Short mmCIF file of C-alpha atoms in Angstrom, two decimals:
data_model
loop_
_atom_site.label_atom_id
_atom_site.label_comp_id
_atom_site.label_asym_id
_atom_site.label_seq_id
_atom_site.Cartn_x
_atom_site.Cartn_y
_atom_site.Cartn_z
CA UNK A 571 -27.09 113.43 -17.16
CA UNK A 572 -26.12 112.83 -20.38
CA UNK A 573 -25.66 109.04 -20.06
CA UNK A 574 -29.51 108.87 -18.67
CA UNK A 575 -30.59 111.30 -21.25
CA UNK A 576 -29.31 109.19 -24.40
CA UNK A 577 -32.25 106.43 -23.61
CA UNK A 578 -35.11 109.43 -23.65
CA UNK A 579 -33.26 110.94 -26.83
CA UNK A 580 -33.14 107.38 -28.47
CA UNK A 581 -29.49 107.39 -29.86
CA UNK A 582 -27.96 104.93 -31.86
CA UNK A 583 -25.35 104.38 -29.19
CA UNK A 584 -26.15 104.58 -25.47
CA UNK A 585 -24.11 103.16 -23.14
CA UNK A 586 -26.84 103.36 -20.45
CA UNK A 587 -28.25 101.02 -22.43
CA UNK A 588 -25.79 98.50 -22.55
CA UNK A 589 -25.41 98.99 -18.93
CA UNK A 590 -28.95 98.56 -17.76
CA UNK A 591 -29.97 95.94 -20.00
CA UNK A 592 -26.72 93.36 -20.00
CA UNK A 593 -28.43 91.02 -18.79
CA UNK A 594 -31.00 90.96 -21.54
CA UNK A 595 -28.01 91.07 -23.99
CA UNK A 596 -26.08 88.47 -22.04
CA UNK A 597 -29.37 86.00 -22.22
CA UNK A 598 -30.01 86.81 -26.02
CA UNK A 599 -26.29 86.32 -27.03
CA UNK A 600 -25.99 82.71 -24.89
CA UNK A 601 -29.60 81.93 -26.64
CA UNK A 602 -27.99 82.70 -30.02
CA UNK A 603 -24.93 80.55 -29.27
CA UNK A 604 -26.61 77.59 -28.28
CA UNK A 605 -28.72 77.59 -30.97
CA UNK A 606 -26.00 77.87 -33.32
CA UNK A 607 -23.91 75.55 -31.91
CA UNK A 608 -26.52 72.82 -31.47
CA UNK A 609 -27.27 73.33 -35.26
CA UNK A 610 -24.05 73.29 -36.71
CA UNK A 611 -23.08 70.19 -34.03
CA UNK A 612 -26.33 68.15 -35.43
CA UNK A 613 -25.69 69.28 -38.96
CA UNK A 614 -22.13 67.48 -39.36
CA UNK A 615 -23.47 64.65 -37.55
CA UNK A 616 -25.98 64.21 -40.23
CA UNK A 617 -23.74 65.21 -43.12
CA UNK A 618 -21.28 62.78 -42.41
CA UNK A 619 -22.61 59.73 -43.11
CA UNK A 620 -24.48 61.15 -45.69
CA UNK A 621 -21.42 62.25 -47.63
CA UNK A 622 -19.70 58.91 -46.98
CA UNK A 623 -23.07 57.40 -48.42
CA UNK A 624 -22.72 59.33 -51.35
CA UNK A 625 -19.47 58.88 -52.17
CA UNK A 626 -19.62 54.75 -51.62
CA UNK A 627 -22.72 54.65 -53.77
CA UNK A 628 -22.32 57.41 -56.50
CA UNK A 629 -26.22 56.25 -57.00
CA UNK A 630 -26.83 58.30 -54.06
CA UNK A 631 -24.67 61.40 -55.01
CA UNK A 632 -26.93 63.14 -57.03
CA UNK A 633 -30.06 62.51 -54.89
CA UNK A 634 -28.10 63.42 -51.81
CA UNK A 635 -27.13 66.48 -53.06
CA UNK A 636 -29.82 67.64 -55.31
CA UNK A 637 -32.08 67.76 -52.13
CA UNK A 638 -30.10 69.69 -49.72
CA UNK A 639 -29.63 71.84 -52.49
CA UNK A 640 -33.50 72.30 -52.82
CA UNK A 641 -33.38 72.73 -49.29
CA UNK A 642 -31.31 75.79 -49.58
CA UNK A 643 -33.39 77.26 -52.01
CA UNK A 644 -36.12 77.78 -49.68
CA UNK A 645 -36.59 80.96 -47.92
CA UNK A 646 -35.65 80.49 -43.96
CA UNK A 647 -38.87 82.17 -43.01
CA UNK A 648 -40.88 79.69 -45.20
CA UNK A 649 -38.79 76.77 -43.88
CA UNK A 650 -39.36 77.80 -40.28
CA UNK A 651 -43.28 78.47 -41.06
CA UNK A 652 -43.33 74.81 -42.54
CA UNK A 653 -41.95 73.51 -39.79
CA UNK A 654 -44.41 74.86 -37.57
CA UNK A 655 -47.17 72.35 -37.49
CA UNK A 656 -44.54 69.78 -36.28
CA UNK A 657 -42.62 71.58 -33.78
CA UNK A 658 -44.96 74.36 -32.72
CA UNK A 659 -43.57 77.48 -31.42
CA UNK A 660 -40.14 75.91 -30.09
CA UNK A 661 -36.38 75.95 -30.25
CA UNK A 662 -36.52 72.39 -32.32
CA UNK A 663 -38.08 74.00 -34.90
CA UNK A 664 -35.20 76.75 -35.49
CA UNK A 665 -32.61 74.62 -34.83
CA UNK A 666 -34.20 71.88 -37.59
CA UNK A 667 -34.61 74.60 -40.04
CA UNK A 668 -30.90 75.59 -39.36
CA UNK A 669 -29.54 72.05 -39.51
CA UNK A 670 -31.29 71.24 -43.22
CA UNK A 671 -29.93 74.83 -44.32
CA UNK A 672 -26.09 73.62 -42.49
CA UNK A 673 -26.50 70.16 -44.46
CA UNK A 674 -25.91 71.80 -48.05
CA UNK A 675 -22.66 73.16 -47.19
CA UNK A 676 -21.24 70.40 -45.09
CA UNK A 677 -22.27 67.67 -47.15
CA UNK A 678 -20.55 69.52 -50.38
CA UNK A 679 -17.58 69.96 -48.63
CA UNK A 680 -16.83 67.03 -46.58
CA UNK A 681 -17.41 65.26 -50.04
CA UNK A 682 -14.98 67.77 -51.67
CA UNK A 683 -12.43 67.25 -49.09
CA UNK A 684 -12.75 63.46 -49.28
CA UNK A 685 -12.28 63.42 -53.07
CA UNK A 686 -9.23 65.79 -52.88
CA UNK A 687 -7.44 62.82 -51.40
CA UNK A 688 -4.82 61.39 -53.84
CA UNK A 689 -5.23 57.80 -55.06
CA UNK A 690 -1.38 57.16 -54.31
CA UNK A 691 -2.21 57.80 -50.69
CA UNK A 692 -5.04 55.95 -50.30
CA UNK A 693 -3.02 53.23 -52.10
CA UNK A 694 0.05 53.40 -50.38
CA UNK A 695 -2.19 53.01 -46.75
CA UNK A 696 -3.70 49.58 -48.17
CA UNK A 697 -0.59 48.85 -49.23
CA UNK A 698 0.32 48.74 -45.69
CA UNK A 699 -2.67 46.39 -44.71
CA UNK A 700 -5.33 49.54 -43.93
CA UNK A 701 -8.64 48.48 -43.48
CA UNK A 702 -11.73 50.77 -44.85
CA UNK A 703 -12.09 52.12 -41.44
CA UNK A 704 -8.65 52.94 -40.74
CA UNK A 705 -7.81 54.14 -44.12
CA UNK A 706 -10.74 56.53 -43.36
CA UNK A 707 -10.06 57.66 -39.63
CA UNK A 708 -6.21 57.80 -40.42
CA UNK A 709 -5.64 58.68 -43.62
CA UNK A 710 -8.43 60.01 -45.69
CA UNK A 711 -10.16 62.22 -42.98
CA UNK A 712 -6.49 64.00 -42.18
CA UNK A 713 -6.07 65.10 -45.72
CA UNK A 714 -10.03 66.24 -45.83
CA UNK A 715 -9.91 68.41 -42.89
CA UNK A 716 -8.65 71.67 -44.52
CA UNK A 717 -12.01 71.49 -46.93
CA UNK A 718 -13.94 69.77 -44.07
CA UNK A 719 -13.04 72.92 -41.62
CA UNK A 720 -13.46 75.27 -44.47
CA UNK A 721 -17.24 74.18 -44.99
CA UNK A 722 -17.65 73.82 -41.21
CA UNK A 723 -16.68 77.88 -40.86
CA UNK A 724 -19.14 78.93 -43.95
CA UNK A 725 -21.82 76.72 -42.43
CA UNK A 726 -21.47 78.29 -38.59
CA UNK A 727 -20.80 81.90 -39.87
CA UNK A 728 -24.41 81.88 -42.09
CA UNK A 729 -26.13 79.88 -39.24
CA UNK A 730 -25.18 82.58 -36.70
CA UNK A 731 -26.95 85.16 -39.31
CA UNK A 732 -29.80 82.78 -40.20
CA UNK A 733 -30.68 82.56 -36.59
CA UNK A 734 -31.95 86.03 -36.10
CA UNK A 735 -34.74 84.36 -38.65
CA UNK A 736 -35.75 82.88 -35.70
CA UNK A 737 -37.16 85.33 -33.88
CA UNK A 738 -40.41 84.49 -35.87
CA UNK A 739 -41.37 82.18 -33.50
CA UNK A 740 -39.52 83.60 -30.58
CA UNK A 741 -36.24 81.35 -30.75
CA UNK A 742 -33.93 83.71 -32.42
CA UNK A 743 -31.42 84.82 -29.95
CA UNK A 744 -30.35 88.41 -30.64
CA UNK A 745 -32.81 88.69 -33.18
CA UNK A 746 -35.33 88.46 -30.58
CA UNK A 747 -34.00 91.73 -29.26
CA UNK A 748 -34.46 93.54 -32.86
CA UNK A 749 -38.02 92.25 -33.24
CA UNK A 750 -38.99 93.87 -30.02
CA UNK A 751 -37.01 96.82 -30.80
CA UNK A 752 -38.56 97.50 -33.94
CA UNK A 753 -41.81 98.28 -32.62
CA UNK A 754 -41.29 100.75 -30.15
CA UNK A 755 -38.30 101.88 -32.51
CA UNK A 756 -35.46 101.46 -29.96
CA UNK A 757 -32.60 102.34 -32.13
CA UNK A 758 -29.82 101.58 -29.57
CA UNK A 759 -31.32 97.99 -29.17
CA UNK A 760 -31.48 97.03 -32.83
CA UNK A 761 -27.81 98.60 -33.53
CA UNK A 762 -26.17 96.49 -30.34
CA UNK A 763 -27.89 93.51 -31.14
CA UNK A 764 -27.31 93.44 -34.92
CA UNK A 765 -23.57 94.30 -33.88
CA UNK A 766 -23.14 91.65 -31.18
CA UNK A 767 -24.55 89.30 -34.00
CA UNK A 768 -21.87 90.35 -36.72
CA UNK A 769 -19.32 89.96 -33.66
CA UNK A 770 -20.50 86.33 -33.03
CA UNK A 771 -20.00 85.16 -36.63
CA UNK A 772 -16.69 86.86 -36.93
CA UNK A 773 -15.51 85.17 -33.45
CA UNK A 774 -16.81 82.05 -34.08
CA UNK A 775 -14.97 81.85 -37.63
CA UNK A 776 -11.84 82.65 -35.92
CA UNK A 777 -12.22 80.45 -33.21
CA UNK A 778 -12.96 78.03 -35.85
CA UNK A 779 -9.83 78.86 -37.78
CA UNK A 780 -8.00 78.34 -34.97
CA UNK A 781 -8.88 74.80 -34.34
CA UNK A 782 -8.26 73.73 -37.96
CA UNK A 783 -4.72 75.16 -37.42
CA UNK A 784 -4.50 73.24 -34.36
CA UNK A 785 -5.95 69.81 -36.22
CA UNK A 786 -3.80 70.63 -39.43
CA UNK A 787 -0.50 71.39 -38.45
CA UNK A 788 1.30 70.21 -41.25
CA UNK A 789 -0.32 72.98 -43.59
CA UNK A 790 1.56 75.70 -42.07
CA UNK A 791 4.28 73.67 -40.91
CA UNK A 792 6.16 75.24 -43.80
CA UNK A 793 9.87 74.01 -44.87
CA UNK A 794 10.81 73.89 -41.13
CA UNK A 795 10.38 70.30 -39.98
CA UNK A 796 10.48 67.93 -43.09
CA UNK A 797 8.76 65.19 -41.10
CA UNK A 798 7.21 62.41 -43.48
CA UNK A 799 3.77 63.22 -42.01
CA UNK A 800 4.37 66.99 -42.85
CA UNK A 801 5.22 66.30 -46.43
CA UNK A 802 2.50 63.99 -47.99
CA UNK A 803 -0.49 66.21 -46.79
CA UNK A 804 0.92 69.72 -47.92
CA UNK A 805 1.26 68.25 -51.09
CA UNK A 806 -2.18 67.16 -51.60
CA UNK A 807 -3.34 70.44 -49.88
CA UNK A 808 -2.13 72.30 -53.24
CA UNK A 809 -3.80 69.73 -55.43
CA UNK A 810 -6.94 70.42 -53.76
CA UNK A 811 -7.12 74.13 -54.68
CA UNK A 812 -8.67 74.66 -57.66
CA UNK A 813 -6.76 76.62 -60.49
CA UNK A 814 -3.84 77.56 -58.19
CA UNK A 815 -6.31 79.43 -55.57
CA UNK A 816 -5.07 82.48 -53.84
CA UNK A 817 -1.83 82.78 -51.72
CA UNK A 818 -3.06 81.41 -48.74
CA UNK A 819 -4.91 78.21 -47.94
CA UNK A 820 -8.08 80.63 -46.54
CA UNK A 821 -8.15 82.45 -49.90
CA UNK A 822 -8.26 78.98 -51.78
CA UNK A 823 -11.20 78.00 -49.66
CA UNK A 824 -12.87 81.30 -50.11
CA UNK A 825 -12.94 81.19 -53.61
CA UNK A 826 -13.62 77.40 -53.90
CA UNK A 827 -16.71 77.52 -51.89
CA UNK A 828 -17.62 81.04 -52.67
CA UNK A 829 -21.08 80.56 -54.59
CA UNK A 830 -22.74 78.73 -51.81
CA UNK A 831 -25.22 81.69 -51.09
CA UNK A 832 -26.53 82.98 -47.64
CA UNK A 833 -30.23 82.57 -47.92
CA UNK A 834 -31.59 85.08 -45.68
CA UNK B 484 -52.67 66.23 -42.69
CA UNK B 485 -55.16 68.72 -40.95
CA UNK B 486 -53.35 71.75 -41.54
CA UNK B 487 -52.28 70.89 -44.47
CA UNK B 488 -55.55 70.15 -45.44
CA UNK B 489 -56.50 73.89 -43.96
CA UNK B 490 -53.61 75.27 -45.89
CA UNK B 491 -55.01 73.98 -49.03
CA UNK B 492 -58.61 75.41 -48.25
CA UNK B 493 -56.78 78.81 -47.44
CA UNK B 494 -54.77 78.67 -50.98
CA UNK B 495 -57.99 77.80 -52.84
CA UNK B 496 -60.34 80.55 -51.30
CA UNK B 497 -60.62 83.34 -54.15
CA UNK B 498 -60.84 86.14 -51.37
CA UNK B 499 -57.24 85.17 -50.38
CA UNK B 500 -55.80 86.00 -53.71
CA UNK B 501 -57.32 89.54 -54.01
CA UNK B 502 -57.05 92.90 -52.62
CA UNK B 503 -53.90 94.85 -50.88
CA UNK B 504 -53.01 92.14 -48.72
CA UNK B 505 -53.75 89.27 -51.21
CA UNK B 506 -51.51 86.85 -53.05
CA UNK B 507 -51.40 88.97 -56.19
CA UNK B 508 -50.73 92.18 -54.58
CA UNK B 509 -47.94 90.35 -52.70
CA UNK B 510 -46.37 88.74 -55.31
CA UNK B 511 -46.30 91.61 -57.37
CA UNK B 512 -44.68 93.55 -54.61
CA UNK B 513 -42.01 90.57 -54.47
CA UNK B 514 -41.10 90.46 -57.88
CA UNK B 515 -40.73 93.95 -58.09
CA UNK B 516 -38.52 94.34 -55.21
CA UNK B 517 -36.66 91.33 -56.36
CA UNK B 518 -36.13 92.48 -59.48
CA UNK B 519 -35.01 95.81 -58.97
CA UNK B 520 -32.45 94.73 -56.25
CA UNK B 521 -31.13 92.18 -58.86
CA UNK B 522 -30.88 94.86 -61.68
CA UNK B 523 -29.08 97.20 -59.30
CA UNK B 524 -26.96 94.82 -57.96
CA UNK B 525 -25.49 93.52 -61.49
CA UNK B 526 -25.22 97.24 -62.72
CA UNK B 527 -23.02 97.60 -59.42
CA UNK B 528 -20.98 94.36 -58.96
CA UNK B 529 -20.57 92.90 -62.67
CA UNK B 530 -18.27 95.72 -64.19
CA UNK B 531 -16.27 96.20 -61.16
CA UNK B 532 -15.65 92.39 -61.05
CA UNK B 533 -15.05 91.44 -64.58
CA UNK B 534 -12.82 94.91 -64.97
CA UNK B 535 -10.74 93.48 -62.14
CA UNK B 536 -10.72 89.82 -63.03
CA UNK B 537 -9.84 91.05 -66.49
CA UNK B 538 -6.36 93.14 -65.10
CA UNK B 539 -6.17 90.49 -62.48
CA UNK B 540 -6.45 92.32 -59.38
CA UNK B 541 -8.24 92.74 -56.34
CA UNK B 542 -8.66 88.77 -55.81
CA UNK B 543 -8.63 89.64 -51.90
CA UNK B 544 -11.14 92.34 -52.16
CA UNK B 545 -13.94 90.16 -54.03
CA UNK B 546 -13.21 87.07 -51.43
CA UNK B 547 -13.36 89.47 -48.19
CA UNK B 548 -16.84 90.88 -49.62
CA UNK B 549 -18.33 87.75 -49.84
CA UNK B 550 -17.31 86.47 -46.81
CA UNK B 551 -18.34 89.37 -44.95
CA UNK B 552 -21.91 89.60 -46.95
CA UNK B 553 -22.23 86.14 -45.03
CA UNK B 554 -21.71 87.17 -41.74
CA UNK B 555 -24.24 90.34 -41.94
CA UNK B 556 -27.62 89.06 -41.12
CA UNK B 557 -30.07 90.45 -43.41
CA UNK B 558 -32.65 90.72 -40.74
CA UNK B 559 -30.51 92.89 -38.61
CA UNK B 560 -29.42 95.26 -41.65
CA UNK B 561 -33.27 95.59 -42.82
CA UNK B 562 -34.07 96.28 -38.74
CA UNK B 563 -31.18 98.87 -38.72
CA UNK B 564 -32.66 100.37 -42.18
CA UNK B 565 -36.26 100.64 -40.44
CA UNK B 566 -35.31 102.18 -37.18
CA UNK B 567 -33.32 105.01 -39.37
CA UNK B 568 -35.14 107.67 -41.29
CA UNK B 569 -35.19 105.49 -44.30
CA UNK B 570 -38.19 103.83 -43.20
CA UNK B 571 -40.52 106.57 -44.75
CA UNK B 572 -39.10 106.07 -48.08
CA UNK B 573 -41.03 102.98 -49.76
CA UNK B 574 -39.56 99.93 -50.78
CA UNK B 575 -36.23 101.73 -50.81
CA UNK B 576 -34.70 100.00 -47.42
CA UNK B 577 -35.78 96.48 -48.81
CA UNK B 578 -34.38 97.37 -52.42
CA UNK B 579 -30.63 98.39 -50.73
CA UNK B 580 -30.61 95.91 -48.28
CA UNK B 581 -31.11 93.29 -51.11
CA UNK B 582 -28.68 95.00 -53.37
CA UNK B 583 -25.91 94.77 -50.06
CA UNK B 584 -26.86 90.59 -50.22
CA UNK B 585 -26.76 90.29 -53.87
CA UNK B 586 -23.56 91.78 -54.67
CA UNK B 587 -21.03 89.23 -52.78
CA UNK B 588 -21.96 86.19 -54.72
CA UNK B 589 -22.21 88.28 -58.35
CA UNK B 590 -18.74 89.84 -57.60
CA UNK B 591 -17.08 86.75 -56.14
CA UNK B 592 -18.27 84.48 -58.90
CA UNK B 593 -17.53 86.92 -61.66
CA UNK B 594 -13.94 87.55 -60.46
CA UNK B 595 -13.23 83.83 -60.31
CA UNK B 596 -14.84 82.92 -63.49
CA UNK B 597 -12.25 85.72 -65.00
CA UNK B 598 -9.45 84.32 -63.38
CA UNK B 599 -10.33 80.90 -63.79
CA UNK B 600 -9.91 81.01 -67.57
CA UNK B 601 -6.76 79.77 -68.92
CA UNK B 602 -3.76 81.79 -68.96
CA UNK B 603 -2.76 79.73 -71.73
CA UNK B 604 -5.79 80.48 -73.44
CA UNK B 605 -5.51 84.48 -73.08
CA UNK B 606 -1.98 84.48 -74.08
CA UNK B 607 -2.73 82.75 -77.26
CA UNK B 608 -5.10 85.21 -78.10
CA UNK B 609 -2.85 88.04 -77.31
CA UNK B 610 -0.05 86.16 -79.24
CA UNK B 611 -2.57 86.43 -82.31
CA UNK B 612 -2.71 90.00 -81.75
CA UNK B 613 -5.83 90.58 -80.06
CA UNK B 614 -6.22 94.36 -78.16
CA UNK B 615 -6.69 93.81 -74.62
CA UNK B 616 -10.73 94.66 -75.22
CA UNK B 617 -10.83 91.82 -77.91
CA UNK B 618 -9.46 89.57 -75.38
CA UNK B 619 -11.98 90.60 -72.96
CA UNK B 620 -14.88 90.07 -75.07
CA UNK B 621 -14.24 87.13 -77.36
CA UNK B 622 -12.26 85.23 -74.79
CA UNK B 623 -12.18 85.95 -71.40
CA UNK B 624 -16.36 86.48 -71.17
CA UNK B 625 -17.58 83.49 -73.04
CA UNK B 626 -15.32 81.30 -71.19
CA UNK B 627 -16.27 82.96 -67.64
CA UNK B 628 -19.56 82.91 -68.75
CA UNK B 629 -20.59 79.72 -66.89
CA UNK B 630 -19.32 81.03 -63.50
CA UNK B 631 -20.81 84.42 -63.88
CA UNK B 632 -24.24 83.03 -64.42
CA UNK B 633 -23.70 80.54 -61.53
CA UNK B 634 -23.13 83.89 -59.54
CA UNK B 635 -26.34 85.86 -61.14
CA UNK B 636 -28.05 82.38 -60.22
CA UNK B 637 -27.12 82.52 -56.45
CA UNK B 638 -27.72 85.96 -56.40
CA UNK B 639 -31.25 85.95 -57.70
CA UNK B 640 -32.33 82.95 -55.58
CA UNK B 641 -30.91 84.60 -52.44
CA UNK B 642 -32.74 88.11 -53.14
CA UNK B 643 -36.07 86.47 -53.58
CA UNK B 644 -35.90 84.37 -50.49
CA UNK B 645 -34.56 87.56 -48.64
CA UNK B 646 -37.06 89.76 -49.71
CA UNK B 647 -39.40 87.52 -47.76
CA UNK B 648 -37.65 88.78 -44.50
CA UNK B 649 -38.79 92.18 -45.53
CA UNK B 650 -42.03 91.10 -43.98
CA UNK B 651 -40.20 90.78 -40.37
CA UNK B 652 -39.50 94.59 -40.41
CA UNK B 653 -43.57 95.43 -41.85
CA UNK B 654 -42.32 95.92 -45.40
CA UNK B 655 -44.30 94.22 -48.59
CA UNK B 656 -43.59 90.94 -50.01
CA UNK B 657 -45.08 87.39 -50.02
CA UNK B 658 -43.22 87.19 -46.32
CA UNK B 659 -46.26 89.59 -45.36
CA UNK B 660 -48.72 86.81 -45.83
CA UNK B 661 -46.75 84.55 -43.31
CA UNK B 662 -46.23 87.16 -40.68
CA UNK B 663 -49.96 88.31 -40.87
CA UNK B 664 -50.84 84.80 -40.26
CA UNK B 665 -48.36 84.42 -37.21
CA UNK B 666 -49.99 87.81 -35.66
CA UNK B 667 -53.51 86.21 -36.39
CA UNK B 668 -52.91 82.85 -34.99
CA UNK B 669 -53.60 81.70 -37.94
CA UNK B 670 -51.55 78.66 -38.65
CA UNK B 671 -53.30 77.24 -42.03
CA UNK B 672 -52.32 80.73 -43.30
CA UNK B 673 -48.44 80.73 -42.17
CA UNK B 674 -48.22 77.29 -44.40
CA UNK B 675 -50.01 78.52 -47.26
CA UNK B 676 -47.65 81.86 -47.25
CA UNK B 677 -44.71 79.53 -46.88
CA UNK B 678 -45.68 76.90 -49.55
CA UNK B 679 -46.28 79.80 -51.71
CA UNK B 680 -42.75 81.54 -50.68
CA UNK B 681 -40.82 78.09 -51.15
CA UNK B 682 -42.41 77.08 -54.49
CA UNK B 683 -41.74 81.08 -56.03
CA UNK B 684 -37.99 80.13 -55.12
CA UNK B 685 -37.84 76.87 -56.80
CA UNK B 686 -40.00 78.17 -59.39
CA UNK B 687 -37.00 80.83 -59.67
CA UNK B 688 -34.55 78.78 -59.20
CA UNK B 689 -35.89 76.38 -62.19
CA UNK B 690 -36.38 79.02 -64.58
CA UNK B 691 -32.59 80.48 -64.13
CA UNK B 692 -31.17 77.07 -64.59
CA UNK B 693 -33.50 76.94 -68.03
CA UNK B 694 -32.62 80.12 -69.26
CA UNK B 695 -29.19 79.59 -68.54
CA UNK B 696 -29.11 76.70 -70.43
CA UNK B 697 -30.63 78.21 -73.55
CA UNK B 698 -28.16 81.22 -73.63
CA UNK B 699 -24.90 79.59 -72.61
CA UNK B 700 -22.49 80.14 -75.47
CA UNK B 701 -20.59 77.12 -75.06
CA UNK B 702 -23.68 74.90 -75.90
CA UNK B 703 -23.56 74.96 -79.43
CA UNK B 704 -20.14 73.95 -79.98
CA UNK B 705 -20.20 71.41 -76.94
CA UNK B 706 -23.76 70.03 -77.77
CA UNK B 707 -22.17 67.01 -79.53
CA UNK B 708 -19.85 66.22 -76.58
CA UNK B 709 -21.14 65.07 -73.48
CA UNK B 710 -20.69 67.73 -70.77
CA UNK B 711 -19.81 66.38 -67.68
CA UNK B 712 -20.64 69.34 -65.33
CA UNK B 713 -24.32 69.19 -66.76
CA UNK B 714 -24.60 65.62 -65.68
CA UNK B 715 -26.06 66.83 -62.11
CA UNK B 716 -27.91 69.59 -61.75
CA UNK B 717 -27.21 69.63 -57.93
CA UNK B 718 -23.13 69.94 -58.52
CA UNK B 719 -24.15 72.84 -60.92
CA UNK B 720 -26.52 74.53 -58.79
CA UNK B 721 -24.15 74.58 -56.03
CA UNK B 722 -21.52 76.64 -58.35
CA UNK B 723 -18.72 75.34 -56.68
CA UNK B 724 -15.78 76.58 -59.49
CA UNK B 725 -14.23 73.29 -58.93
CA UNK B 726 -16.91 71.85 -60.84
CA UNK B 727 -17.20 74.39 -63.57
#
């Protein structure tokens, strides 16, 4: 049959491959997803206090930003290799490397988000008797969410791509399939794994965009409900965008954060 | 310290630096491939971005290209080239992959840089009777310069870093020292290779930062004033247009 033939002929697109190796593909995708998710989650947990520290103590801001930027310069292959003596061939190695990369983007965006909170909003909250913790949680954090989520999306998408390099230590999710297929020149597997990888990045981005919409209903409220809650953040959202930005918040964040590079 | 000490021993052994799989040869490959890719990427991206920025069109294009670039794994692209007929064409697969990854930051930064130029300044220049070309060369280009250079720096560091991945698909470059160490279970060599690659990336970043400051057209006029954007190299390196 022609379906059988495509494996023998080593075609780029092969239905038979997808059918017979579906378990392998699923396993690799699952590994890819959990490595990415754990890395970004830890990155977020580490980045948040760092950003708060850098904000409250300006003396820390330079070193914190400098160090995270420095880490971002180190190529991924070198990063994973340098961590090898400490972790051995484990998923912990890949995750640590990915966390270090995500820090650059997350710290910067959380700081930018908090800085974009207008001083009047803070003053008003203080005037109402808000303490520092409540101010952060109920006023600053919601207002910083658009920038924070934009950073989270960038970090997630680049982490999905970078995870493939983890195949150097056998923990690269879909990257493992690519590495395995390279030696045997197995076109269908290289293409399928690459496409799945890009799809994963796109799906993750869209999911986070959905979460962002759910968490920040005021940014798309339009003129409909003119509740007090809806008005204040809308003004800040516009202020947060540099140079007038693009027509939509998404364009604005893309322009604002773009130059962050994706170290292969 | 054991592994680091062994890595140091590896690095200080002269034999590891000579020959076709030695450090010097790999460094040469790395620099050659990165350099060619970067020049090609500039030739592709900058004219398009500067022209679109001058016209004020194509913003969505510039932004979407950079978002797509982030989502595509370098390793996957290189692997795709390596199982295609291109694999027999020497450095071509690596160079094409590197160009693809250098174009997004160059394009987006140059475009945003051109658009961030104060419209009032452009209007004033037009009002003084400057032609479109004069506005472009004398007003927009110098004012967009910091962001264009930020993009160039991002792209350069990205290309040098990405060239390392080429080793994972059997192409040349410094990454080969790492992969060769992996294949022979030689951890000191892996760490030594990683140190070399990291040092090269940091060196490139530093060198570009220096060049950037030396040739910045805004430097002479602004040297008397303190420049807030330069107070922290970190903020600058991130190149967020908000700071530039």
